[in-house]
Amino acid sequence: MEAAGSAGGSGAPGASFRFSPRPNRAHLVRWRPWGEEAFAEARRVDRPVALFITAFWCGFCQRLDETALSDEEAITLLNGLYVPVRLEEAERPDVDVRYNQAGAWPAIVLLTPGGVQLAGVHYVPADEFASLLVRALDFYQRNRAWLAESESRGAAGMRQDLPEEPAPLSAAIADEVAGMLEGLADAEFGGFGAELKMLHPEANDFLLHLYETTGESWCLEHVLVTLRRLRASATYDRQDGGFYRYSSRRDWQEPHPEKLLADQAALLANYLHAFRLSGAGEMRRAAEELIAYMDGVLGALDPPFFYGCQDYVGFDGGDGGRRSFLDTHLYCDANARAASAYFDAWRVLGAAACRDRGAALVEALWLRFRSPDGGVYHYWDGAPAVPGLLQDAVAAGAALAGAYETNGDAASLERARELAAYVLDRHRAPGGGFYDIASPGPDRLATRLRLLSQNAAAARFFLRLHGLTGEEGYREAAAWALRPFPNSHRAQGAFAAGFGHAVSLLASA
């Protein structure tokens, strides 16, 4: 997607919004950035908020820019009768998780100035979009009193129901999650599930851990099948390198054309781990190819950092080809995971260049992304933005711990401990778990959430520090992170793998 600053009068000096790389008029909407200022404006002028959550790589988001958001009537309605807010899910995962529970983009949410939802949809054709805006506005104007009463009752907020007295943590939970994965495993094509196939590197990681600790041969065998099938399929890009994000078919032959840094880093760790356990040369070659792709494409222009994503757009220009473009944002969590995977490459392959780049990357992250409150910022786009996300502090801390394990750098361990102290101080939730954000924000961000995947990662970070320092407090923090989630993991499917892995590590710590 292409960026536009204050094009069309964004309503926010210096704000930058990115639109489809194909011709469109979406920049003519006077977009506001997410924040309290947008809701304050909506209250002041008594207009609904039109929240648009997009993804850099999302084809339907690009199509929305080119069609519905280029329609003259829709532009006029948004500018004259709404307060339009636009953000990207990768920039604001904390907003995305609260307004886009379906995890599909674009997410369009129409809200009262006080946050009561009027409508929520995903992609809308151009001939229906203006009608949706008119109908939602009409409902708001005719039901102001009732909606205001709903706001006063707290209907605009959100709640998270986790058990006050969850089931005890035990190795049996890890066994249950392993059984869930075995039931979801596709023995023919690898991966998990029978239809749409996500990469699920966290599930591969858990199965490889189980093979190491229990000797269960099916765990290693399934990961090897998955990684072989992936590399032999259309989900692996033989032209540019790297793996696409998911496939619409179970045989991996219908991929969607985005390649995210976080996925490449996680799959690199998978291939390295599988090579270490199996000695299979094809696992090593795949790892080396991934390193070449990450260095040569995502990491070529601003070393030691890696860009966030490579995406493609096909054009009807007569050549039948495709155009590649990069998300040039630098994301803290994804870069930290890349550094961790590069440290793995040094340990498994003896790749000194990976060790050196990983060390330079964690140092650069610390210097560029550290926030005044002791945490880290989420992304960099010419300046750091969005401090206070648990996922960034945990990923950066884990990478710093990896730097210490790799180089014996005492400063890296001390920095990891500083981030652990920050998480304990700013994110710890009463009753168990850690909140995803350090401080409440506007509207639904007034409720801080305890998310299973993020708490599983936090638990593994604390257990790693426990192993490095011997301090029992870190083991207790890991148990605290996992405490709210027994039983709730059952609705997560293969996404529960990280939780099962963390519980297994805790049981043996």
Short mmCIF file of C-alpha atoms in Angstrom, two decimals:
data_model
loop_
_atom_site.label_atom_id
_atom_site.label_comp_id
_atom_site.label_asym_id
_atom_site.label_seq_id
_atom_site.Cartn_x
_atom_site.Cartn_y
_atom_site.Cartn_z
CA MET A 1 0.00 0.00 0.00
CA GLU A 2 1.16 3.52 -0.67
CA ALA A 3 1.45 6.25 1.93
CA ALA A 4 -0.17 9.65 1.96
CA GLY A 5 0.52 12.26 4.60
CA SER A 6 -2.03 15.00 4.96
CA ALA A 7 -3.39 14.41 1.45
CA GLY A 8 -6.96 15.54 1.19
CA GLY A 9 -6.70 17.16 4.62
CA SER A 10 -6.19 14.19 6.92
CA GLY A 11 -7.38 16.15 9.95
CA ALA A 12 -4.14 15.24 11.75
CA PRO A 13 -0.99 17.23 11.01
CA GLY A 14 1.83 14.84 10.26
CA ALA A 15 -0.40 11.77 10.27
CA SER A 16 0.47 9.19 7.63
CA PHE A 17 -2.04 6.82 6.06
CA ARG A 18 -1.33 4.15 3.46
CA PHE A 19 -3.66 3.26 0.61
CA SER A 20 -3.86 0.78 -2.26
CA PRO A 21 -0.94 1.02 -4.72
CA ARG A 22 -3.47 1.01 -7.55
CA PRO A 23 -5.34 4.20 -8.55
CA ASN A 24 -7.87 5.26 -5.93
CA ARG A 25 -9.34 8.33 -4.21
CA ALA A 26 -9.39 7.05 -0.62
CA HIS A 27 -6.94 9.77 0.41
CA LEU A 28 -9.70 12.32 -0.18
CA VAL A 29 -11.41 11.14 2.99
CA ARG A 30 -10.28 13.39 5.86
CA TRP A 31 -8.90 10.56 7.97
CA ARG A 32 -8.08 10.96 11.65
CA PRO A 33 -5.61 8.73 13.46
CA TRP A 34 -6.84 6.50 16.27
CA GLY A 35 -6.92 8.26 19.63
CA GLU A 36 -8.93 10.14 22.21
CA GLU A 37 -8.82 13.24 20.00
CA ALA A 38 -11.02 11.56 17.39
CA PHE A 39 -13.65 10.53 19.97
CA ALA A 40 -13.52 14.00 21.56
CA GLU A 41 -14.16 15.55 18.15
CA ALA A 42 -17.06 13.16 17.55
CA ARG A 43 -18.63 14.17 20.86
CA ARG A 44 -18.09 17.86 20.13
CA VAL A 45 -19.69 17.79 16.68
CA ASP A 46 -22.19 15.00 17.55
CA ARG A 47 -21.22 12.67 14.72
CA PRO A 48 -20.63 8.91 14.68
CA VAL A 49 -17.12 7.54 14.38
CA ALA A 50 -16.37 5.45 11.27
CA LEU A 51 -13.44 3.19 12.20
CA PHE A 52 -11.59 1.45 9.36
CA ILE A 53 -9.03 -1.23 10.29
CA THR A 54 -6.93 -2.33 7.35
CA ALA A 55 -3.85 -4.48 6.76
CA PHE A 56 -0.90 -3.45 4.61
CA TRP A 57 -1.05 -6.68 2.61
CA CYS A 58 -4.85 -7.08 2.49
CA GLY A 59 -6.25 -7.40 -1.04
CA PHE A 60 -9.82 -6.64 0.05
CA CYS A 61 -8.58 -3.51 1.86
CA GLN A 62 -6.94 -2.36 -1.36
CA ARG A 63 -10.12 -3.11 -3.29
CA LEU A 64 -12.16 -1.11 -0.76
CA ASP A 65 -9.85 1.88 -1.35
CA GLU A 66 -10.30 1.53 -5.10
CA THR A 67 -14.09 1.15 -5.03
CA ALA A 68 -16.24 2.10 -2.02
CA LEU A 69 -13.74 4.61 -0.61
CA SER A 70 -13.28 6.19 -4.05
CA ASP A 71 -17.02 6.72 -4.48
CA GLU A 72 -17.95 10.41 -4.43
CA GLU A 73 -21.08 9.91 -2.34
CA ALA A 74 -19.25 7.82 0.26
CA ILE A 75 -16.42 10.35 0.50
CA THR A 76 -18.94 13.16 0.99
CA LEU A 77 -20.83 11.23 3.68
CA LEU A 78 -17.69 10.32 5.60
CA ASN A 79 -16.28 13.84 5.48
CA GLY A 80 -19.54 15.64 6.22
CA LEU A 81 -21.42 13.39 8.62
CA TYR A 82 -18.86 11.10 10.31
CA VAL A 83 -15.49 11.32 12.02
CA PRO A 84 -13.50 8.81 9.91
CA VAL A 85 -10.62 7.02 11.66
CA ARG A 86 -8.15 4.78 9.86
CA LEU A 87 -5.45 2.48 11.18
CA GLU A 88 -3.53 -0.67 10.24
CA GLU A 89 -3.79 -3.83 12.30
CA ALA A 90 -0.01 -4.29 12.42
CA GLU A 91 0.45 -0.76 13.75
CA ARG A 92 -2.28 -1.11 16.39
CA PRO A 93 -2.81 -4.76 17.32
CA ASP A 94 -4.31 -3.55 20.60
CA VAL A 95 -7.12 -1.78 18.73
CA ASP A 96 -7.56 -4.58 16.21
CA VAL A 97 -8.11 -7.28 18.85
CA ARG A 98 -10.92 -5.25 20.42
CA TYR A 99 -12.85 -4.24 17.33
CA ASN A 100 -12.11 -7.09 14.93
CA GLN A 101 -12.79 -10.31 16.80
CA ALA A 102 -13.28 -12.16 13.52
CA GLY A 103 -9.68 -11.43 12.49
CA ALA A 104 -10.72 -10.48 8.95
CA TRP A 105 -9.80 -7.30 7.12
CA PRO A 106 -10.92 -4.72 6.35
CA ALA A 107 -12.95 -4.28 9.53
CA ILE A 108 -15.41 -1.37 9.38
CA VAL A 109 -17.01 -0.41 12.70
CA LEU A 110 -19.48 2.47 12.99
CA LEU A 111 -19.74 3.82 16.54
CA THR A 112 -21.58 6.49 18.47
CA PRO A 113 -19.34 9.22 19.92
CA GLY A 114 -19.60 7.32 23.21
CA GLY A 115 -18.56 4.02 21.65
CA VAL A 116 -21.80 2.08 21.20
CA GLN A 117 -21.53 0.04 18.01
CA LEU A 118 -24.01 0.95 15.29
CA ALA A 119 -22.76 -1.47 12.63
CA GLY A 120 -19.82 -3.75 11.95
CA VAL A 121 -18.93 -5.21 8.57
CA HIS A 122 -15.93 -6.27 6.53
CA TYR A 123 -15.65 -5.73 2.79
CA VAL A 124 -18.65 -3.84 1.35
CA PRO A 125 -19.23 -3.35 -2.40
CA ALA A 126 -19.31 0.24 -3.58
CA ASP A 127 -23.01 0.13 -4.47
CA GLU A 128 -23.90 -0.86 -0.87
CA PHE A 129 -21.43 1.22 1.11
CA ALA A 130 -23.11 4.63 0.91
CA SER A 131 -26.44 3.03 1.82
CA LEU A 132 -24.83 1.46 4.92
CA LEU A 133 -23.50 4.85 6.01
CA VAL A 134 -26.91 6.49 5.52
CA ARG A 135 -28.79 3.76 7.40
CA ALA A 136 -26.39 3.79 10.35
CA LEU A 137 -26.53 7.57 10.55
CA ASP A 138 -30.33 7.51 10.43
CA PHE A 139 -30.45 4.96 13.25
CA TYR A 140 -28.10 7.10 15.32
CA GLN A 141 -30.09 10.28 14.80
CA ARG A 142 -33.46 8.65 15.55
CA ASN A 143 -32.26 6.79 18.67
CA ARG A 144 -29.94 9.27 20.37
CA ALA A 145 -31.66 9.04 23.76
CA TRP A 146 -31.68 5.25 23.86
CA LEU A 147 -28.07 5.09 22.67
CA ALA A 148 -27.00 7.66 25.28
CA GLU A 149 -28.67 5.52 27.94
CA SER A 150 -26.79 2.49 26.62
CA GLU A 151 -23.54 4.44 26.91
CA SER A 152 -24.31 5.33 30.51
CA ARG A 153 -24.94 1.64 31.29
CA GLY A 154 -21.51 0.77 29.95
CA ALA A 155 -22.74 -0.94 26.80
CA ALA A 156 -20.02 0.80 24.82
CA GLY A 157 -17.27 -0.98 26.68
CA MET A 158 -16.13 -4.56 26.56
CA ARG A 159 -15.53 -7.25 29.12
CA GLN A 160 -13.42 -10.35 29.32
CA ASP A 161 -14.79 -13.37 31.11
CA LEU A 162 -12.04 -15.50 32.60
CA PRO A 163 -12.65 -17.82 35.57
CA GLU A 164 -11.87 -16.32 38.98
CA GLU A 165 -10.74 -19.75 40.18
CA PRO A 166 -9.28 -21.48 37.12
CA ALA A 167 -8.24 -25.11 37.03
CA PRO A 168 -4.78 -25.87 38.41
CA LEU A 169 -1.82 -25.92 36.04
CA SER A 170 -0.38 -29.37 35.41
CA ALA A 171 1.42 -31.43 32.80
CA ALA A 172 -1.97 -32.96 31.96
CA ILE A 173 -2.94 -29.68 30.28
CA ALA A 174 0.07 -29.90 27.98
CA ASP A 175 -0.93 -33.48 27.16
CA GLU A 176 -4.45 -32.31 26.36
CA VAL A 177 -3.17 -29.62 23.99
CA ALA A 178 -0.93 -32.21 22.32
CA GLY A 179 -4.01 -34.39 21.85
CA MET A 180 -5.86 -31.46 20.31
CA LEU A 181 -3.02 -30.99 17.82
CA GLU A 182 -2.95 -34.68 16.99
CA GLY A 183 -6.67 -34.53 16.23
CA LEU A 184 -6.21 -31.50 13.98
CA ALA A 185 -3.10 -32.80 12.21
CA ASP A 186 -3.40 -33.37 8.47
CA ALA A 187 -1.35 -36.52 7.92
CA GLU A 188 -1.35 -36.17 4.13
CA PHE A 189 -0.43 -32.53 3.56
CA GLY A 190 0.88 -31.56 6.97
CA GLY A 191 -0.26 -28.62 9.02
CA PHE A 192 -3.47 -28.48 11.01
CA GLY A 193 -7.08 -28.38 9.90
CA ALA A 194 -8.95 -29.71 6.91
CA GLU A 195 -9.59 -26.57 4.88
CA LEU A 196 -7.86 -23.19 5.13
CA LYS A 197 -4.26 -23.74 6.20
CA MET A 198 -2.40 -21.33 8.46
CA LEU A 199 1.33 -21.80 8.99
CA HIS A 200 1.06 -22.43 12.77
CA PRO A 201 4.80 -22.36 13.52
CA GLU A 202 4.00 -22.29 17.24
CA ALA A 203 2.37 -25.71 16.88
CA ASN A 204 5.44 -27.08 15.09
CA ASP A 205 7.59 -25.67 17.88
CA PHE A 206 5.51 -27.41 20.55
CA LEU A 207 5.59 -30.75 18.76
CA LEU A 208 9.36 -30.58 18.38
CA HIS A 209 9.62 -29.83 22.09
CA LEU A 210 7.43 -32.85 22.85
CA TYR A 211 9.61 -35.08 20.70
CA GLU A 212 12.69 -33.93 22.57
CA THR A 213 11.15 -34.42 26.00
CA THR A 214 8.97 -37.50 25.49
CA GLY A 215 10.34 -39.28 22.41
CA GLU A 216 6.88 -39.33 20.79
CA SER A 217 7.88 -40.09 17.20
CA TRP A 218 4.67 -38.81 15.61
CA CYS A 219 5.50 -35.30 16.80
CA LEU A 220 8.72 -35.10 14.81
CA GLU A 221 7.24 -37.00 11.87
CA HIS A 222 4.32 -34.62 11.54
CA VAL A 223 6.51 -31.53 11.67
CA LEU A 224 8.79 -33.00 8.99
CA VAL A 225 5.79 -33.76 6.78
CA THR A 226 4.48 -30.22 7.31
CA LEU A 227 7.78 -28.51 6.55
CA ARG A 228 8.45 -30.68 3.49
CA ARG A 229 4.96 -30.13 2.09
CA LEU A 230 5.22 -26.40 2.69
CA ARG A 231 8.53 -26.06 0.87
CA ALA A 232 7.31 -28.18 -2.06
CA SER A 233 4.05 -26.23 -2.45
CA ALA A 234 2.97 -22.92 -3.95
CA THR A 235 3.00 -21.45 -0.44
CA TYR A 236 6.78 -21.28 -0.85
CA ASP A 237 7.77 -18.52 -3.29
CA ARG A 238 10.38 -20.03 -5.60
CA GLN A 239 10.91 -16.77 -7.43
CA ASP A 240 11.72 -14.37 -4.58
CA GLY A 241 11.98 -16.76 -1.62
CA GLY A 242 10.04 -16.83 1.62
CA PHE A 243 6.68 -18.29 2.62
CA TYR A 244 3.24 -16.80 2.09
CA ARG A 245 1.00 -16.31 5.11
CA TYR A 246 -1.61 -19.01 4.47
CA SER A 247 -3.33 -21.12 1.83
CA SER A 248 -7.03 -21.38 1.03
CA ARG A 249 -6.56 -25.07 0.25
CA ARG A 250 -5.36 -27.83 2.53
CA ASP A 251 -2.65 -28.88 0.05
CA TRP A 252 -0.96 -25.45 0.36
CA GLN A 253 -1.46 -24.79 -3.36
CA GLU A 254 -3.62 -21.65 -3.15
CA PRO A 255 -1.60 -19.13 -1.14
CA HIS A 256 -2.40 -15.51 -0.43
CA PRO A 257 0.46 -13.33 -1.61
CA GLU A 258 1.72 -11.70 1.58
CA LYS A 259 4.93 -12.70 3.36
CA LEU A 260 5.27 -11.41 6.92
CA LEU A 261 8.58 -11.06 8.75
CA ALA A 262 7.16 -12.68 11.89
CA ASP A 263 6.21 -15.80 9.90
CA GLN A 264 9.61 -16.06 8.22
CA ALA A 265 11.39 -15.79 11.57
CA ALA A 266 9.17 -18.42 13.19
CA LEU A 267 9.50 -20.84 10.26
CA LEU A 268 13.27 -20.34 10.25
CA ALA A 269 13.31 -21.44 13.88
CA ASN A 270 11.14 -24.46 12.93
CA TYR A 271 13.43 -25.58 10.11
CA LEU A 272 16.54 -25.15 12.27
CA HIS A 273 14.99 -27.12 15.13
CA ALA A 274 13.81 -29.87 12.77
CA PHE A 275 17.29 -30.10 11.23
CA ARG A 276 18.92 -30.35 14.64
CA LEU A 277 16.63 -33.22 15.65
CA SER A 278 16.46 -35.10 12.34
CA GLY A 279 19.70 -34.28 10.53
CA ALA A 280 17.63 -34.01 7.32
CA GLY A 281 19.59 -31.99 4.77
CA GLU A 282 16.42 -30.56 3.23
CA MET A 283 15.61 -28.90 6.56
CA ARG A 284 19.03 -27.24 6.56
CA ARG A 285 18.66 -26.09 2.96
CA ALA A 286 15.26 -24.58 3.68
CA ALA A 287 16.70 -22.71 6.66
CA GLU A 288 19.56 -21.37 4.55
CA GLU A 289 17.11 -20.26 1.86
CA LEU A 290 15.03 -18.43 4.46
CA ILE A 291 18.10 -16.64 5.80
CA ALA A 292 18.98 -15.58 2.25
CA TYR A 293 15.44 -14.27 1.71
CA MET A 294 15.35 -12.38 5.00
CA ASP A 295 18.79 -10.85 4.40
CA GLY A 296 18.27 -10.16 0.71
CA VAL A 297 14.68 -8.86 0.65
CA LEU A 298 13.22 -7.95 4.04
CA GLY A 299 16.56 -6.98 5.54
CA ALA A 300 18.45 -5.47 2.64
CA LEU A 301 17.61 -1.76 2.88
CA ASP A 302 17.93 -0.82 6.56
CA PRO A 303 20.27 -3.30 8.26
CA PRO A 304 20.37 -4.65 10.86
CA PHE A 305 16.59 -4.17 10.86
CA PHE A 306 14.10 -6.13 8.75
CA TYR A 307 11.03 -4.67 7.07
CA GLY A 308 7.64 -5.94 8.14
CA CYS A 309 6.23 -7.58 5.02
CA GLN A 310 6.56 -8.22 1.30
CA ASP A 311 3.34 -8.14 -0.70
CA TYR A 312 2.41 -8.40 -4.36
CA VAL A 313 -0.12 -6.75 -6.62
CA GLY A 314 -0.90 -8.10 -10.07
CA PHE A 315 -1.54 -5.63 -12.86
CA ASP A 316 -3.27 -5.90 -16.22
CA GLY A 317 -0.39 -4.21 -17.98
CA GLY A 318 -0.01 -6.84 -20.66
CA ASP A 319 2.91 -8.72 -19.13
CA GLY A 320 0.76 -10.78 -16.79
CA GLY A 321 3.35 -10.16 -14.08
CA ARG A 322 3.20 -9.00 -10.54
CA ARG A 323 4.58 -6.03 -8.66
CA SER A 324 6.33 -6.48 -5.33
CA PHE A 325 6.30 -3.85 -2.60
CA LEU A 326 7.55 -3.76 0.98
CA ASP A 327 6.04 -2.60 4.26
CA THR A 328 8.94 -0.40 5.35
CA HIS A 329 7.74 -0.12 8.95
CA LEU A 330 10.08 -1.63 11.52
CA TYR A 331 8.12 -3.68 14.06
CA CYS A 332 9.76 -4.34 17.41
CA ASP A 333 8.24 -7.74 18.12
CA ALA A 334 8.85 -9.15 14.64
CA ASN A 335 12.44 -7.88 14.54
CA ALA A 336 13.08 -9.33 17.99
CA ARG A 337 11.82 -12.72 16.79
CA ALA A 338 14.09 -12.46 13.76
CA ALA A 339 17.05 -11.83 16.07
CA SER A 340 16.10 -14.87 18.16
CA ALA A 341 15.92 -17.05 15.03
CA TYR A 342 19.30 -15.76 13.87
CA PHE A 343 20.83 -16.75 17.19
CA ASP A 344 19.35 -20.23 16.59
CA ALA A 345 21.05 -20.25 13.16
CA TRP A 346 24.41 -19.63 14.83
CA ARG A 347 23.88 -22.42 17.34
CA VAL A 348 22.60 -24.97 14.79
CA LEU A 349 24.46 -24.06 11.60
CA GLY A 350 27.45 -22.17 12.96
CA ALA A 351 26.37 -19.18 10.85
CA ALA A 352 28.57 -16.40 12.24
CA ALA A 353 26.92 -13.77 10.03
CA CYS A 354 23.56 -14.58 11.64
CA ARG A 355 25.06 -14.34 15.11
CA ASP A 356 26.55 -10.96 14.30
CA ARG A 357 23.38 -9.60 12.71
CA GLY A 358 21.28 -10.84 15.61
CA ALA A 359 23.60 -9.11 18.09
CA ALA A 360 23.55 -5.87 16.10
CA LEU A 361 19.76 -6.07 15.82
CA VAL A 362 19.06 -6.44 19.55
CA GLU A 363 21.43 -3.55 20.25
CA ALA A 364 19.68 -1.39 17.64
CA LEU A 365 16.25 -2.33 19.01
CA TRP A 366 17.29 -1.30 22.49
CA LEU A 367 18.68 2.03 21.34
CA ARG A 368 15.86 2.95 18.94
CA PHE A 369 12.76 1.43 20.51
CA ARG A 370 13.18 1.96 24.25
CA SER A 371 10.35 4.09 25.66
CA PRO A 372 10.62 6.56 28.55
CA ASP A 373 8.42 4.41 30.81
CA GLY A 374 10.90 1.52 30.70
CA GLY A 375 9.18 -0.54 28.02
CA VAL A 376 9.57 -0.46 24.25
CA TYR A 377 7.72 1.09 21.33
CA HIS A 378 5.85 -1.13 18.90
CA TYR A 379 6.99 0.23 15.54
CA TRP A 380 9.17 2.78 13.82
CA ASP A 381 8.10 4.86 10.82
CA GLY A 382 10.63 7.67 10.94
CA ALA A 383 9.88 7.97 14.67
CA PRO A 384 8.91 5.44 17.37
CA ALA A 385 5.20 4.87 17.95
CA VAL A 386 2.81 2.99 20.27
CA PRO A 387 4.54 2.17 23.56
CA GLY A 388 3.27 -0.17 26.22
CA LEU A 389 2.39 -3.40 24.37
CA LEU A 390 3.13 -6.63 26.24
CA GLN A 391 4.01 -8.49 23.03
CA ASP A 392 6.90 -6.13 22.28
CA ALA A 393 8.43 -6.17 25.77
CA VAL A 394 8.29 -9.97 25.86
CA ALA A 395 9.72 -10.51 22.37
CA ALA A 396 12.50 -7.98 22.93
CA GLY A 397 13.29 -9.50 26.31
CA ALA A 398 13.51 -12.99 24.82
CA ALA A 399 15.85 -11.74 22.08
CA LEU A 400 18.08 -10.08 24.69
CA ALA A 401 18.18 -13.33 26.66
CA GLY A 402 19.17 -15.07 23.43
CA ALA A 403 21.97 -12.54 22.92
CA TYR A 404 23.30 -13.36 26.38
CA GLU A 405 23.13 -17.11 25.71
CA THR A 406 24.92 -16.62 22.38
CA ASN A 407 27.61 -14.09 23.24
CA GLY A 408 27.80 -14.13 27.03
CA ASP A 409 26.97 -10.41 26.98
CA ALA A 410 26.08 -9.51 30.56
CA ALA A 411 24.55 -6.19 29.44
CA SER A 412 21.99 -8.08 27.33
CA LEU A 413 20.92 -10.18 30.31
CA GLU A 414 20.57 -7.08 32.45
CA ARG A 415 18.42 -5.45 29.78
CA ALA A 416 16.23 -8.56 29.58
CA ARG A 417 15.78 -8.36 33.35
CA GLU A 418 14.82 -4.68 33.05
CA LEU A 419 12.07 -5.57 30.58
CA ALA A 420 10.89 -8.38 32.85
CA ALA A 421 10.67 -5.90 35.73
CA TYR A 422 8.70 -3.55 33.50
CA VAL A 423 6.22 -6.29 32.59
CA LEU A 424 5.78 -7.22 36.25
CA ASP A 425 5.25 -3.58 37.23
CA ARG A 426 3.07 -2.30 34.38
CA HIS A 427 1.22 -5.32 32.98
CA ARG A 428 0.52 -7.63 35.93
CA ALA A 429 -3.19 -8.33 36.36
CA PRO A 430 -4.82 -9.09 39.70
CA GLY A 431 -5.90 -12.69 39.89
CA GLY A 432 -3.43 -13.92 37.29
CA GLY A 433 -2.07 -13.13 33.88
CA PHE A 434 -0.61 -10.00 32.31
CA TYR A 435 -2.50 -7.31 30.45
CA ASP A 436 -1.83 -6.70 26.78
CA ILE A 437 -1.43 -2.93 27.29
CA ALA A 438 0.36 -1.07 30.06
CA SER A 439 -2.23 1.71 30.34
CA PRO A 440 -5.92 2.03 29.41
CA GLY A 441 -6.88 4.03 26.34
CA PRO A 442 -10.02 5.46 24.72
CA ASP A 443 -13.26 3.56 24.21
CA ARG A 444 -12.73 -0.22 24.25
CA LEU A 445 -9.09 0.22 25.22
CA ALA A 446 -10.42 1.25 28.64
CA THR A 447 -10.54 -2.51 29.24
CA ARG A 448 -7.13 -4.18 29.38
CA LEU A 449 -7.17 -7.77 28.16
CA ARG A 450 -5.37 -10.92 29.22
CA LEU A 451 -4.66 -12.77 25.98
CA LEU A 452 -3.69 -16.42 25.98
CA SER A 453 -1.03 -16.31 23.28
CA GLN A 454 0.69 -13.26 24.74
CA ASN A 455 0.68 -14.70 28.25
CA ALA A 456 2.09 -17.97 26.96
CA ALA A 457 4.97 -16.03 25.38
CA ALA A 458 5.44 -14.09 28.63
CA ALA A 459 5.59 -17.34 30.59
CA ARG A 460 8.31 -18.70 28.31
CA PHE A 461 10.29 -15.48 28.68
CA PHE A 462 10.11 -15.67 32.47
CA LEU A 463 11.05 -19.36 32.45
CA ARG A 464 14.04 -18.55 30.28
CA LEU A 465 15.20 -15.98 32.82
CA HIS A 466 14.60 -18.51 35.58
CA GLY A 467 16.90 -20.92 33.78
CA LEU A 468 19.58 -18.27 33.29
CA THR A 469 19.49 -16.76 36.78
CA GLY A 470 18.06 -19.46 39.04
CA GLU A 471 15.73 -16.87 40.57
CA GLU A 472 12.49 -18.48 41.73
CA GLY A 473 10.57 -15.24 41.24
CA TYR A 474 10.74 -15.70 37.48
CA ARG A 475 9.20 -19.16 37.74
CA GLU A 476 6.43 -17.69 39.88
CA ALA A 477 5.86 -14.99 37.27
CA ALA A 478 5.55 -17.68 34.58
CA ALA A 479 2.94 -19.50 36.63
CA TRP A 480 1.11 -16.21 37.16
CA ALA A 481 1.03 -15.61 33.40
CA LEU A 482 -0.61 -18.99 32.75
CA ARG A 483 -2.91 -19.07 35.77
CA PRO A 484 -6.15 -17.69 34.19
CA PHE A 485 -6.20 -19.90 31.11
CA PRO A 486 -6.72 -23.60 31.93
CA ASN A 487 -10.01 -24.67 30.26
CA SER A 488 -10.22 -21.51 28.13
CA HIS A 489 -7.51 -22.92 25.86
CA ARG A 490 -9.94 -25.50 24.48
CA ALA A 491 -11.62 -23.00 22.19
CA GLN A 492 -8.31 -21.98 20.60
CA GLY A 493 -7.64 -25.03 18.40
CA ALA A 494 -4.09 -25.14 17.07
CA PHE A 495 -3.53 -21.63 18.43
CA ALA A 496 -3.43 -23.18 21.92
CA ALA A 497 -0.06 -24.77 21.09
CA GLY A 498 1.97 -21.94 22.61
CA PHE A 499 0.01 -22.29 25.84
CA GLY A 500 0.59 -26.05 25.94
CA HIS A 501 4.30 -25.51 25.32
CA ALA A 502 4.56 -23.00 28.16
CA VAL A 503 2.68 -25.28 30.57
CA SER A 504 5.00 -28.16 29.69
CA LEU A 505 8.08 -26.01 30.32
CA LEU A 506 6.65 -24.81 33.62
CA ALA A 507 5.96 -28.36 34.75
CA SER A 508 9.60 -29.31 34.25
CA ALA A 509 11.17 -26.08 35.56
#
